Structure formats: C-alpha cells, structure tokens
PDB file of C-alpha atoms and ligand atoms in Angstrom:
ATOM      1  CA  MET X 144       0.024   0.061  -0.142  1.00 87.00           C
ATOM      2  CA  TYR X 145       2.381   2.770   1.252  1.00 97.00           C
ATOM      3  CA  GLU X 146       5.745   3.105  -1.304  1.00 98.00           C
ATOM      4  CA  THR X 147       8.662   4.398   0.719  1.00 98.00           C
ATOM      5  CA  ILE X 148       7.321   2.847   4.145  1.00 98.00           C
ATOM      6  CA  LEU X 149       6.778   0.079   5.507  1.00 98.00           C
ATOM      7  CA  TYR X 150       3.253  -0.473   8.212  1.00 98.00           C
ATOM      8  CA  GLU X 151       3.097  -4.027   9.986  1.00 98.00           C
ATOM      9  CA  LEU X 152       0.727  -4.095  12.973  1.00 98.00           C
ATOM     10  CA  SER X 153       1.723  -7.559  16.016  1.00 95.00           C
ATOM     11  CA  ASP X 154       0.128  -7.168  19.074  1.00 95.00           C
ATOM     12  CA  GLY X 155      -1.155  -3.819  19.697  1.00 97.00           C
ATOM     13  CA  VAL X 156       2.092  -2.389  17.594  1.00 98.00           C
ATOM     14  CA  ALA X 157       2.137  -0.673  14.400  1.00 98.00           C
ATOM     15  CA  VAL X 158       6.004  -0.389  13.190  1.00 98.00           C
ATOM     16  CA  ILE X 159       6.411   2.054  10.883  1.00 98.00           C
ATOM     17  CA  THR X 160       9.708   2.033   9.123  1.00 98.00           C
ATOM     18  CA  MET X 161      10.877   4.842   6.954  1.00 98.00           C
ATOM     19  CA  ASN X 162      12.197   2.086   3.824  1.00 98.00           C
ATOM     20  CA  ARG X 163      15.023   3.814   1.683  1.00 98.00           C
ATOM     21  CA  PRO X 164      18.342   2.116   3.371  1.00 98.00           C
ATOM     22  CA  GLU X 165      20.117   3.582  -0.471  1.00 97.00           C
ATOM     23  CA  LYS X 166      19.353   6.724   0.253  1.00 97.00           C
ATOM     24  CA  PHE X 167      19.813   6.190   4.591  1.00 98.00           C
ATOM     25  CA  ASN X 168      15.888   6.499   4.175  1.00 98.00           C
ATOM     26  CA  ALA X 169      16.355  10.533   3.795  1.00 98.00           C
ATOM     27  CA  PHE X 170      12.845  12.282   3.067  1.00 98.00           C
ATOM     28  CA  THR X 171      10.744  12.656  -0.025  1.00 96.00           C
ATOM     29  CA  GLU X 172       7.696  14.129  -0.462  1.00 95.00           C
ATOM     30  CA  LYS X 173       6.012  10.797  -0.880  1.00 97.00           C
ATOM     31  CA  MET X 174       7.270   9.830   2.290  1.00 98.00           C
ATOM     32  CA  ASN X 175       6.424  12.919   4.547  1.00 98.00           C
ATOM     33  CA  LYS X 176       3.064  11.912   2.519  1.00 97.00           C
ATOM     34  CA  GLU X 177       3.149   8.753   3.324  1.00 98.00           C
ATOM     35  CA  ILE X 178       3.955   8.618   7.231  1.00 98.00           C
ATOM     36  CA  THR X 179       1.439  11.510   8.369  1.00 98.00           C
ATOM     37  CA  ASP X 180      -1.359   9.374   6.443  1.00 98.00           C
ATOM     38  CA  ALA X 181       0.117   5.858   8.301  1.00 98.00           C
ATOM     39  CA  LEU X 182       0.034   7.906  11.490  1.00 98.00           C
ATOM     40  CA  LYS X 183      -3.584   8.642  10.533  1.00 98.00           C
ATOM     41  CA  GLN X 184      -4.590   5.410   9.963  1.00 98.00           C
ATOM     42  CA  ALA X 185      -2.483   4.141  13.897  1.00 98.00           C
ATOM     43  CA  GLN X 186      -4.260   7.151  15.273  1.00 98.00           C
ATOM     44  CA  LYS X 187      -8.117   5.923  14.143  1.00 97.00           C
ATOM     45  CA  ASP X 188      -7.343   1.919  14.028  1.00 98.00           C
ATOM     46  CA  PRO X 189      -8.928   1.111  17.783  1.00 96.00           C
ATOM     47  CA  GLU X 190      -6.141  -2.397  17.330  1.00 97.00           C
ATOM     48  CA  VAL X 191      -2.829   0.500  17.334  1.00 98.00           C
ATOM     49  CA  ARG X 192      -2.225   1.072  21.007  1.00 98.00           C
ATOM     50  CA  CYS X 193       1.958   2.060  20.804  1.00 98.00           C
ATOM     51  CA  ILE X 194       3.591   2.977  17.533  1.00 98.00           C
ATOM     52  CA  LEU X 195       6.972   2.463  17.079  1.00 98.00           C
ATOM     53  CA  PHE X 196       8.639   4.679  14.818  1.00 98.00           C
ATOM     54  CA  THR X 197      12.167   3.402  12.843  1.00 98.00           C
ATOM     55  CA  GLY X 198      14.809   3.371   9.740  1.00 98.00           C
ATOM     56  CA  ALA X 199      15.142  -0.153   7.386  1.00 98.00           C
ATOM     57  CA  GLY X 200      19.329  -0.209   7.171  1.00 98.00           C
ATOM     58  CA  ARG X 201      22.198   1.210   8.580  1.00 97.00           C
ATOM     59  CA  ALA X 202      20.287   5.056   9.650  1.00 98.00           C
ATOM     60  CA  PHE X 203      17.157   6.347  11.222  1.00 98.00           C
ATOM     61  CA  ASN X 204      17.108   9.180   8.600  1.00 98.00           C
ATOM     62  CA  ALA X 205      19.298  11.362   7.406  1.00 98.00           C
ATOM     63  CA  GLY X 206      16.722  14.404   6.773  1.00 98.00           C
ATOM     64  CA  GLN X 207      15.641  15.946   3.683  1.00 96.00           C
ATOM     65  CA  ASP X 208      17.012  13.659   0.394  1.00 95.00           C
ATOM     66  CA  LEU X 209      19.441  16.367  -1.009  1.00 93.00           C
ATOM     67  CA  GLY X 210      19.329  15.064  -3.953  1.00 91.00           C
ATOM     68  CA  ASP X 211      15.966  16.825  -5.198  1.00 87.00           C
ATOM     69  CA  VAL X 212      16.735  20.097  -3.097  1.00 83.00           C
ATOM     70  CA  GLN X 213      20.013  21.035  -5.323  1.00 81.00           C
ATOM     71  CA  GLY X 214      20.535  23.781  -7.570  1.00 76.00           C
ATOM     72  CA  GLY X 215      18.849  26.561  -4.865  1.00 71.00           C
ATOM     73  CA  ALA X 216      15.353  26.804  -7.043  1.00 78.00           C
ATOM     74  CA  VAL X 217      13.123  25.882  -3.894  1.00 81.00           C
ATOM     75  CA  ASP X 218      10.530  27.256  -2.176  1.00 87.00           C
ATOM     76  CA  PHE X 219      11.492  26.581   1.629  1.00 88.00           C
ATOM     77  CA  GLY X 220       8.180  28.191   2.928  1.00 92.00           C
ATOM     78  CA  GLY X 221       5.703  26.215   0.981  1.00 91.00           C
ATOM     79  CA  PHE X 222       7.715  22.376   1.002  1.00 89.00           C
ATOM     80  CA  LEU X 223       7.494  23.206   4.186  1.00 95.00           C
ATOM     81  CA  ARG X 224       4.176  23.995   5.046  1.00 96.00           C
ATOM     82  CA  ASN X 225       3.306  21.488   2.753  1.00 95.00           C
ATOM     83  CA  ARG X 226       4.928  18.899   2.988  1.00 96.00           C
ATOM     84  CA  TYR X 227       7.080  18.391   6.731  1.00 97.00           C
ATOM     85  CA  ASN X 228       4.756  20.694   9.125  1.00 98.00           C
ATOM     86  CA  PRO X 229       1.820  18.491   8.275  1.00 98.00           C
ATOM     87  CA  MET X 230       3.339  15.351   9.309  1.00 98.00           C
ATOM     88  CA  ILE X 231       5.312  16.687  12.514  1.00 98.00           C
ATOM     89  CA  LEU X 232       1.443  18.275  13.704  1.00 98.00           C
ATOM     90  CA  GLN X 233       0.321  14.343  13.050  1.00 98.00           C
ATOM     91  CA  PHE X 234       2.889  13.118  15.431  1.00 98.00           C
ATOM     92  CA  GLN X 235       2.150  15.635  18.404  1.00 96.00           C
ATOM     93  CA  LYS X 236      -1.732  14.708  17.225  1.00 96.00           C
ATOM     94  CA  THR X 237      -1.822  11.031  17.179  1.00 97.00           C
ATOM     95  CA  GLU X 238      -3.250  10.397  21.225  1.00 96.00           C
ATOM     96  CA  LYS X 239      -1.188   7.022  21.336  1.00 97.00           C
ATOM     97  CA  PRO X 240       2.176   6.377  22.482  1.00 98.00           C
ATOM     98  CA  ILE X 241       4.837   6.738  19.502  1.00 98.00           C
ATOM     99  CA  VAL X 242       8.202   5.475  20.529  1.00 98.00           C
ATOM    100  CA  ALA X 243      11.269   6.473  18.111  1.00 98.00           C
ATOM    101  CA  ALA X 244      13.466   3.833  17.674  1.00 98.00           C
ATOM    102  CA  VAL X 245      16.779   5.380  16.697  1.00 98.00           C
ATOM    103  CA  ASN X 246      18.725   2.971  14.725  1.00 98.00           C
ATOM    104  CA  GLY X 247      21.223   4.981  13.063  1.00 98.00           C
ATOM    105  CA  VAL X 248      22.326   8.195  12.614  1.00 98.00           C
ATOM    106  CA  ALA X 249      18.875  10.289  12.181  1.00 98.00           C
ATOM    107  CA  ALA X 250      19.983  13.615  11.047  1.00 98.00           C
ATOM    108  CA  GLY X 251      18.323  17.115   9.713  1.00 98.00           C
ATOM    109  CA  ALA X 252      14.670  16.585   9.369  1.00 98.00           C
ATOM    110  CA  GLY X 253      15.106  12.972  10.413  1.00 98.00           C
ATOM    111  CA  MET X 254      16.737  14.355  13.869  1.00 98.00           C
ATOM    112  CA  SER X 255      13.550  16.456  14.369  1.00 98.00           C
ATOM    113  CA  VAL X 256      11.200  13.271  13.569  1.00 98.00           C
ATOM    114  CA  ALA X 257      13.108  11.577  16.299  1.00 98.00           C
ATOM    115  CA  LEU X 258      12.706  14.305  18.832  1.00 98.00           C
ATOM    116  CA  ALA X 259       8.872  14.391  18.178  1.00 98.00           C
ATOM    117  CA  CYS X 260       7.919  11.382  19.153  1.00 98.00           C
ATOM    118  CA  ASP X 261       7.327  11.172  22.714  1.00 98.00           C
ATOM    119  CA  ILE X 262      10.659   8.729  23.721  1.00 98.00           C
ATOM    120  CA  ARG X 263      13.613   7.705  22.145  1.00 98.00           C
ATOM    121  CA  LEU X 264      15.367   4.556  22.379  1.00 98.00           C
ATOM    122  CA  ALA X 265      18.810   4.251  20.794  1.00 98.00           C
ATOM    123  CA  SER X 266      21.103   1.744  19.717  1.00 98.00           C
ATOM    124  CA  ASP X 267      24.451   2.397  20.471  1.00 98.00           C
ATOM    125  CA  LYS X 268      25.395   2.975  16.270  1.00 98.00           C
ATOM    126  CA  ALA X 269      23.121   5.384  16.579  1.00 98.00           C
ATOM    127  CA  SER X 270      24.039   9.274  16.195  1.00 98.00           C
ATOM    128  CA  PHE X 271      22.284  12.732  16.373  1.00 98.00           C
ATOM    129  CA  VAL X 272      23.325  14.911  13.585  1.00 98.00           C
ATOM    130  CA  ASN X 273      21.307  18.686  13.931  1.00 98.00           C
ATOM    131  CA  ALA X 274      22.382  18.779  10.515  1.00 97.00           C
ATOM    132  CA  PHE X 275      20.796  22.076   9.304  1.00 97.00           C
ATOM    133  CA  VAL X 276      23.472  24.544   9.562  1.00 98.00           C
ATOM    134  CA  ASN X 277      26.568  22.791   7.789  1.00 97.00           C
ATOM    135  CA  ILE X 278      24.287  23.786   4.356  1.00 95.00           C
ATOM    136  CA  GLY X 279      23.311  27.250   5.755  1.00 95.00           C
ATOM    137  CA  LEU X 280      19.779  26.332   7.076  1.00 95.00           C
ATOM    138  CA  VAL X 281      17.938  26.698  10.402  1.00 97.00           C
ATOM    139  CA  PRO X 282      16.542  23.962  12.178  1.00 98.00           C
ATOM    140  CA  ASP X 283      13.216  23.091  10.865  1.00 97.00           C
ATOM    141  CA  SER X 284      10.257  20.276  11.503  1.00 98.00           C
ATOM    142  CA  GLY X 285       9.696  21.315  15.186  1.00 98.00           C
ATOM    143  CA  GLY X 286      13.288  21.472  15.624  1.00 98.00           C
ATOM    144  CA  CYS X 287      13.390  24.452  17.265  1.00 98.00           C
ATOM    145  CA  TRP X 288      10.463  24.251  19.478  1.00 97.00           C
ATOM    146  CA  PHE X 289      11.465  20.116  20.738  1.00 98.00           C
ATOM    147  CA  LEU X 290      15.039  20.541  21.329  1.00 98.00           C
ATOM    148  CA  PRO X 291      15.565  23.349  23.724  1.00 98.00           C
ATOM    149  CA  ARG X 292      11.941  21.438  25.729  1.00 97.00           C
ATOM    150  CA  ILE X 293      13.600  18.323  25.819  1.00 98.00           C
ATOM    151  CA  VAL X 294      17.902  18.956  26.150  1.00 98.00           C
ATOM    152  CA  GLY X 295      17.362  23.024  27.506  1.00 98.00           C
ATOM    153  CA  ILE X 296      18.728  25.389  25.184  1.00 98.00           C
ATOM    154  CA  GLY X 297      22.069  26.129  26.399  1.00 98.00           C
ATOM    155  CA  LYS X 298      22.619  22.284  25.190  1.00 98.00           C
ATOM    156  CA  ALA X 299      20.182  22.817  22.054  1.00 98.00           C
ATOM    157  CA  LEU X 300      22.185  25.873  20.643  1.00 98.00           C
ATOM    158  CA  GLU X 301      25.060  24.056  21.109  1.00 98.00           C
ATOM    159  CA  LEU X 302      23.873  21.251  19.097  1.00 98.00           C
ATOM    160  CA  ALA X 303      22.390  24.062  16.196  1.00 98.00           C
ATOM    161  CA  MET X 304      24.420  26.233  16.073  1.00 98.00           C
ATOM    162  CA  THR X 305      27.957  23.501  15.762  1.00 98.00           C
ATOM    163  CA  GLY X 306      26.208  20.810  14.028  1.00 98.00           C
ATOM    164  CA  GLU X 307      28.550  18.674  14.955  1.00 97.00           C
ATOM    165  CA  LYS X 308      27.490  15.109  15.761  1.00 98.00           C
ATOM    166  CA  VAL X 309      26.543  13.435  18.748  1.00 98.00           C
ATOM    167  CA  SER X 310      26.708   9.120  20.332  1.00 98.00           C
ATOM    168  CA  ALA X 311      24.321   7.264  21.684  1.00 98.00           C
ATOM    169  CA  GLU X 312      26.254   7.715  24.863  1.00 98.00           C
ATOM    170  CA  GLU X 313      26.332  11.515  25.244  1.00 98.00           C
ATOM    171  CA  ALA X 314      22.821  11.332  23.687  1.00 98.00           C
ATOM    172  CA  LEU X 315      21.882   9.336  26.026  1.00 98.00           C
ATOM    173  CA  ARG X 316      24.096  11.787  29.120  1.00 98.00           C
ATOM    174  CA  ILE X 317      22.079  14.521  27.859  1.00 98.00           C
ATOM    175  CA  GLY X 318      18.434  13.299  28.076  1.00 98.00           C
ATOM    176  CA  LEU X 319      17.815  12.930  24.185  1.00 98.00           C
ATOM    177  CA  VAL X 320      17.400   9.969  24.365  1.00 98.00           C
ATOM    178  CA  ASN X 321      15.852   7.439  27.228  1.00 98.00           C
ATOM    179  CA  GLN X 322      17.879   4.354  26.194  1.00 98.00           C
ATOM    180  CA  VAL X 323      20.011   2.620  24.248  1.00 98.00           C
ATOM    181  CA  TYR X 324      20.607  -0.450  23.819  1.00 98.00           C
ATOM    182  CA  PRO X 325      23.520  -2.900  22.093  1.00 98.00           C
ATOM    183  CA  ALA X 326      22.966  -2.687  18.114  1.00 98.00           C
ATOM    184  CA  GLU X 327      22.729  -6.611  18.036  1.00 98.00           C
ATOM    185  CA  ARG X 328      19.376  -6.986  20.474  1.00 98.00           C
ATOM    186  CA  PHE X 329      17.850  -3.231  19.171  1.00 98.00           C
ATOM    187  CA  GLN X 330      15.092  -3.993  17.411  1.00 97.00           C
ATOM    188  CA  GLU X 331      13.634  -6.658  20.217  1.00 98.00           C
ATOM    189  CA  GLU X 332      13.995  -3.928  22.590  1.00 98.00           C
ATOM    190  CA  ALA X 333      12.565  -1.681  21.271  1.00 98.00           C
ATOM    191  CA  LEU X 334       9.973  -4.261  20.077  1.00 98.00           C
ATOM    192  CA  ALA X 335       9.409  -5.249  23.348  1.00 98.00           C
ATOM    193  CA  TYR X 336       9.777  -1.563  25.344  1.00 98.00           C
ATOM    194  CA  ALA X 337       6.806  -0.903  22.965  1.00 98.00           C
ATOM    195  CA  ARG X 338       4.801  -3.381  23.701  1.00 98.00           C
ATOM    196  CA  LYS X 339       5.086  -2.583  27.085  1.00 98.00           C
ATOM    197  CA  LEU X 340       3.665   0.121  26.647  1.00 98.00           C
ATOM    198  CA  ALA X 341       0.919  -0.799  24.201  1.00 98.00           C
ATOM    199  CA  ALA X 342      -0.079  -3.321  27.487  1.00 98.00           C
ATOM    200  CA  LEU X 343      -0.835   0.051  29.791  1.00 98.00           C
ATOM    201  CA  PRO X 344      -3.996   2.443  29.348  1.00 98.00           C
ATOM    202  CA  THR X 345      -3.933   3.693  25.881  1.00 98.00           C
ATOM    203  CA  ARG X 346      -6.640   6.332  26.440  1.00 97.00           C
ATOM    204  CA  ALA X 347      -4.879   8.127  29.628  1.00 98.00           C
ATOM    205  CA  ILE X 348      -1.609   7.929  27.700  1.00 98.00           C
ATOM    206  CA  GLY X 349      -3.152   9.981  25.130  1.00 97.00           C
ATOM    207  CA  LEU X 350      -4.378  12.199  27.535  1.00 98.00           C
ATOM    208  CA  ILE X 351      -1.141  12.495  29.182  1.00 98.00           C
ATOM    209  CA  LYS X 352       0.666  13.043  26.206  1.00 97.00           C
ATOM    210  CA  ARG X 353      -1.934  15.931  25.191  1.00 97.00           C
ATOM    211  CA  THR X 354      -1.868  17.576  28.819  1.00 98.00           C
ATOM    212  CA  MET X 355       1.840  17.790  28.843  1.00 96.00           C
ATOM    213  CA  SER X 356       1.817  19.417  25.782  1.00 95.00           C
ATOM    214  CA  ARG X 357      -0.337  22.112  26.498  1.00 95.00           C
ATOM    215  CA  GLY X 358       1.192  22.346  29.416  1.00 96.00           C
ATOM    216  CA  LEU X 359       4.360  23.364  28.171  1.00 93.00           C
ATOM    217  CA  GLU X 360       2.158  25.924  26.959  1.00 93.00           C
ATOM    218  CA  MET X 361       0.152  27.313  29.589  1.00 97.00           C
ATOM    219  CA  GLY X 362       0.685  28.951  33.487  1.00 97.00           C
ATOM    220  CA  LEU X 363      -0.377  26.561  36.619  1.00 98.00           C
ATOM    221  CA  GLU X 364      -3.667  27.756  36.374  1.00 98.00           C
ATOM    222  CA  GLU X 365      -4.837  26.486  33.139  1.00 98.00           C
ATOM    223  CA  THR X 366      -3.016  23.279  33.389  1.00 98.00           C
ATOM    224  CA  LEU X 367      -4.428  22.828  36.700  1.00 98.00           C
ATOM    225  CA  GLU X 368      -8.079  23.159  34.932  1.00 98.00           C
ATOM    226  CA  TYR X 369      -6.573  20.920  31.912  1.00 98.00           C
ATOM    227  CA  GLU X 370      -5.351  18.164  34.330  1.00 98.00           C
ATOM    228  CA  ALA X 371      -9.046  18.775  35.659  1.00 98.00           C
ATOM    229  CA  PHE X 372     -10.709  18.131  32.290  1.00 98.00           C
ATOM    230  CA  ALA X 373      -8.366  15.449  31.468  1.00 98.00           C
ATOM    231  CA  GLN X 374      -8.990  13.577  34.576  1.00 98.00           C
ATOM    232  CA  GLU X 375     -12.853  13.545  34.294  1.00 98.00           C
ATOM    233  CA  ALA X 376     -11.954  11.849  30.536  1.00 98.00           C
ATOM    234  CA  ALA X 377      -9.352   9.545  31.766  1.00 98.00           C
ATOM    235  CA  GLY X 378     -11.612   8.710  35.324  1.00 98.00           C
ATOM    236  CA  SER X 379     -14.573   7.819  32.357  1.00 97.00           C
ATOM    237  CA  THR X 380     -12.225   4.726  30.909  1.00 98.00           C
ATOM    238  CA  GLU X 381     -12.945   1.177  31.288  1.00 97.00           C
ATOM    239  CA  ASP X 382      -9.073   0.912  32.212  1.00 98.00           C
ATOM    240  CA  HIS X 383      -9.232   3.042  35.016  1.00 98.00           C
ATOM    241  CA  ARG X 384     -12.246   1.114  36.941  1.00 98.00           C
ATOM    242  CA  GLU X 385      -9.717  -2.386  35.540  1.00 98.00           C
ATOM    243  CA  GLY X 386      -6.814  -0.594  37.264  1.00 98.00           C
ATOM    244  CA  VAL X 387      -8.808   0.383  40.561  1.00 98.00           C
ATOM    245  CA  ALA X 388     -10.498  -3.610  40.449  1.00 98.00           C
ATOM    246  CA  ALA X 389      -6.795  -5.146  40.268  1.00 98.00           C
ATOM    247  CA  PHE X 390      -5.386  -3.463  42.544  1.00 97.00           C
ATOM    248  CA  MET X 391      -8.199  -3.664  45.090  1.00 98.00           C
ATOM    249  CA  GLU X 392      -8.269  -7.956  44.231  1.00 98.00           C
ATOM    250  CA  LYS X 393      -4.464  -7.740  44.576  1.00 98.00           C
ATOM    251  CA  ARG X 394      -3.604  -8.889  40.492  1.00 98.00           C
ATOM    252  CA  ALA X 395      -2.653  -7.747  37.851  1.00 97.00           C
ATOM    253  CA  PRO X 396      -4.751  -4.968  35.733  1.00 97.00           C
ATOM    254  CA  ARG X 397      -5.873  -6.068  32.262  1.00 97.00           C
ATOM    255  CA  PHE X 398      -6.185  -2.667  30.342  1.00 98.00           C
ATOM    256  CA  GLN X 399      -7.454  -3.103  26.829  1.00 97.00           C
ATOM    257  CA  GLY X 400      -7.446   0.614  25.930  1.00 96.00           C
ATOM    258  CA  ARG X 401     -10.871   1.514  26.332  1.00 95.00           C
TER     259      ARG X 401
HETATM  260  O1  LIG K 684      15.948  22.417   1.127  1.00 67.17           O
HETATM  261  C1  LIG K 684      15.418  21.857   2.078  1.00 67.17           C
HETATM  262  O2  LIG K 684      16.583  21.266   2.434  1.00 67.17           O
HETATM  263  C2  LIG K 684      14.534  22.282   3.358  1.00 67.17           C
HETATM  264  C3  LIG K 684      14.580  21.262   4.310  1.00 67.17           C
HETATM  265  C4  LIG K 684      14.715  20.470   5.266  1.00 67.17           C
HETATM  266  C5  LIG K 684      14.947  19.501   5.997  1.00 67.17           C
HETATM  267  C6  LIG K 684      16.746  19.363   6.144  1.00 67.17           C
HETATM  268  O3  LIG K 684      16.469  17.604   6.717  1.00 67.17           O
HETATM  269  S1  LIG K 684      18.288  20.019   5.624  1.00 67.17           S
HETATM  270  C7  LIG K 684      18.909  18.547   6.239  1.00 67.17           C
HETATM  271  C8  LIG K 684      18.838  18.140   5.064  1.00 67.17           C
HETATM  272  N1  LIG K 684      19.996  16.376   5.706  1.00 67.17           N
HETATM  273  C9  LIG K 684      21.837  16.775   5.639  1.00 67.17           C
HETATM  274  O4  LIG K 684      21.918  18.020   5.358  1.00 67.17           O
HETATM  275  C10 LIG K 684      22.336  15.603   5.998  1.00 67.17           C
HETATM  276  C11 LIG K 684      23.516  14.957   4.988  1.00 67.17           C
HETATM  277  N2  LIG K 684      23.916  13.819   5.589  1.00 67.17           N
HETATM  278  C12 LIG K 684      24.871  13.411   5.732  1.00 67.17           C
HETATM  279  O5  LIG K 684      25.125  14.524   6.895  1.00 67.17           O
HETATM  280  C13 LIG K 684      25.591  12.990   6.462  1.00 67.17           C
HETATM  281  O6  LIG K 684      25.583  12.000   5.025  1.00 67.17           O
HETATM  282  C14 LIG K 684      24.957  11.319   7.632  1.00 67.17           C
HETATM  283  C15 LIG K 684      25.615  12.578   8.818  1.00 67.17           C
HETATM  284  C16 LIG K 684      23.564  11.621   7.283  1.00 67.17           C
HETATM  285  C17 LIG K 684      25.941  10.402   7.486  1.00 67.17           C
HETATM  286  O7  LIG K 684      26.817  10.577   7.477  1.00 67.17           O
HETATM  287  P1  LIG K 684      27.428   9.001   6.530  1.00 67.17           P
HETATM  288  O8  LIG K 684      29.590   9.471   6.637  1.00 67.17           O
HETATM  289  O9  LIG K 684      27.660   8.252   7.983  1.00 67.17           O
HETATM  290  O10 LIG K 684      27.416   8.591   6.038  1.00 67.17           O
HETATM  291  P2  LIG K 684      27.353   9.089   4.307  1.00 67.17           P
HETATM  292  O11 LIG K 684      28.448   8.180   3.231  1.00 67.17           O
HETATM  293  O12 LIG K 684      27.748  10.702   4.092  1.00 67.17           O
HETATM  294  O13 LIG K 684      26.083   8.704   3.677  1.00 67.17           O
HETATM  295  C18 LIG K 684      25.454   7.484   2.908  1.00 67.17           C
HETATM  296  C19 LIG K 684      24.626   7.621   1.712  1.00 67.17           C
HETATM  297  O14 LIG K 684      23.747   8.232   2.350  1.00 67.17           O
HETATM  298  C20 LIG K 684      24.946   8.533   1.047  1.00 67.17           C
HETATM  299  O15 LIG K 684      25.354   7.688  -0.408  1.00 67.17           O
HETATM  300  P3  LIG K 684      26.380   7.148  -1.252  1.00 67.17           P
HETATM  301  O16 LIG K 684      27.389   8.011  -1.349  1.00 67.17           O
HETATM  302  O17 LIG K 684      26.603   5.764  -0.929  1.00 67.17           O
HETATM  303  O18 LIG K 684      25.644   6.797  -2.921  1.00 67.17           O
HETATM  304  C21 LIG K 684      24.815   9.848   0.938  1.00 67.17           C
HETATM  305  O19 LIG K 684      25.196  10.905   0.043  1.00 67.17           O
HETATM  306  C22 LIG K 684      23.612   9.532   1.409  1.00 67.17           C
HETATM  307  N3  LIG K 684      23.003  10.797   2.021  1.00 67.17           N
HETATM  308  C23 LIG K 684      22.718  11.060   3.500  1.00 67.17           C
HETATM  309  N4  LIG K 684      22.424  11.514   3.419  1.00 67.17           N
HETATM  310  C24 LIG K 684      21.900  12.099   2.211  1.00 67.17           C
HETATM  311  C25 LIG K 684      22.348  11.292   1.371  1.00 67.17           C
HETATM  312  N5  LIG K 684      21.310  11.232   0.056  1.00 67.17           N
HETATM  313  C26 LIG K 684      20.059  12.329  -0.260  1.00 67.17           C
HETATM  314  N6  LIG K 684      19.938  13.212   1.132  1.00 67.17           N
HETATM  315  C27 LIG K 684      20.704  12.870   2.385  1.00 67.17           C
HETATM  316  N7  LIG K 684      20.227  13.697   3.393  1.00 67.17           N
END
C-alpha cells in the first residue's frame, strides 16, 4: 500500500519503518505524505495501542533528500508548510504513544522527527546530527521547538549552531534519548519496550501526552484546569475501573485501551 515506508501491526504495536535504506531513508515528498497518512491510520485503528517508528538499514533518517533540492530554486516556506509541518503536527495529534527506535544516524529533519516522538530509544550505533547549519539552514520540522524543551536551551543552541555529531552515549547523558541498547539486540528491545506501552491504558496515555504538551504552553492555573478536564475523561474509562479493581483484588490489571 505504501511505497516509501512499511506499516506492520502486531500485538497492539504499529511499526512504521522508513524504507529507503540506500538513501539513508532521506525524506521525499511521498515519504512525508505516507508517514502523515500512516500516523492517521494508526490513530484511527483501535487495535493500535503504540507506534514504533524506525528506519530500514544502517540509518534512521538523513533528513531531506538533498538530491531533490540541489540547485537552489526551492520554495522553502511552501516546502515546509505543505510537506513537513503537517507530518510533524500529526505526531503531536496522535493520542497514542510514539516510540522512536533510532537504529542509526538521525540527521536534519530526521533528527527533528525523532524529537517529535514521545520516547526515544537508541542503538549504541545511533547518532544525532542537527545538520541544518552544515548546509546553511535553520532547524525545521519542529527542531526549534522540541530540542530546547528536551535538552534545555544551552545544549540545544550548541547542537544547532555547531551541527556536530552526538553519539548515542552522549545523547543518553544529555537526555536526548531515554534508553540505549546494544545494536545486536536493538530491534527486539525496542519492540519489547513498545509492547509494554501497548499493554497500558492507552486513553490515559493519550491524555497525558496532550495535557503535558499543552502544559508547556500554559500557566499553572490553566494547566490545573486542563488536568481536571483530562482526569474526567480518564476517570470515565474502562481501564481506570480495571486498574482500581485489579489493585483492590491484588492482581495484575488487564487494560484494553478503552
Ligand atoms: O530544501 C530543504 O533542504 C528544506 C528541508 C530541510 C529539511 C532537512 O532535513 S535539511 C538537512 C538535510 N540533511 C543533511 O544535510 C544531512 C546530509 N547527510 C549527512 O550529513 C551525512 O550523510 C550523515 C551525517 C547523515 C551520515 O554520514 P555518514 O558518513 O555516515 O554517511 P555518508 O557516506 O555521508 O552517506 C551515506 C549515503 O547516504 C551516501 O550515499 P552514497 O554516496 O553511498 O551513494 C549519501 O549521499 C546518502 N545520503 C546521506 N544523507 C543524504 C543522502 N542522500 C540524499 N540526501 C541526504 N540527506
């Protein structure tokens, strides 16, 4: 169904794999649109309770395919507004956990996409390059929004201004990634992590994502009010009832994502 990505669903996890390994999975217009569409599909499908986002081959993603933009006559504003911005917004709008399994280098908009995911797992062979400055550009695809929020403004400015490569080990140290696993067992560890998330109360997780994201933009009073609204929604789910019942009965909960 898709040409540039793979989409597979098993055990509640939708695995989206960017699949242009010979080009380090660099973005084309088709790939931007297929990713946006796949995220919408995962959002709609009640079977999907976690999304695992990864790259085929040696790289996670090397950003825009520079072969498509060489020559300089690019309408950058239109390019971003039509292709990249809707894709990045779809990561935020998807009220299910999205885990980036960063299997290799994540550069330029490829790094921004990893930042737009909720949790980042890295292979010990992975690396991050805020490559925009290296070609005279500014971080885009949410890079200027996510990066300072994840690592703090001082580190974000350093990474964006120097365009230097950050190893997986350093990424863990500065909070850019949540976990690092050896490359030999990376895919299975990432899948196991995603399966664990898929077994949790999906609607509460969606509400956590939305509330925390809005909280970054709001004051305490507004956030308290939004928490009350979110808690009303979470408190009316079957999973909440199951969680309390399981606690009282001293057994493990069986959440259904409803
Ligand atoms: O118009 C616009 O540009 C607006 C949109 C902006 C969004 C952006 O993402 S801007 C940033 C674009 N990305 C980059 O500038 C990154 C360019 N790539 C690199 O800096 C390096 O390739 C990497 C750091 C990603 C990896 O380095 P390394 O040494 O591990 O690998 P390599 O040898 O450089 O690359 C391997 C192959 O992938 C190579 O192909 P070949 O020679 O084996 O046939 C290389 O050309 C290809 N490749 C890597 N990045 C891209 C790419 N091909 C097309 N586009 C790429 N971005």
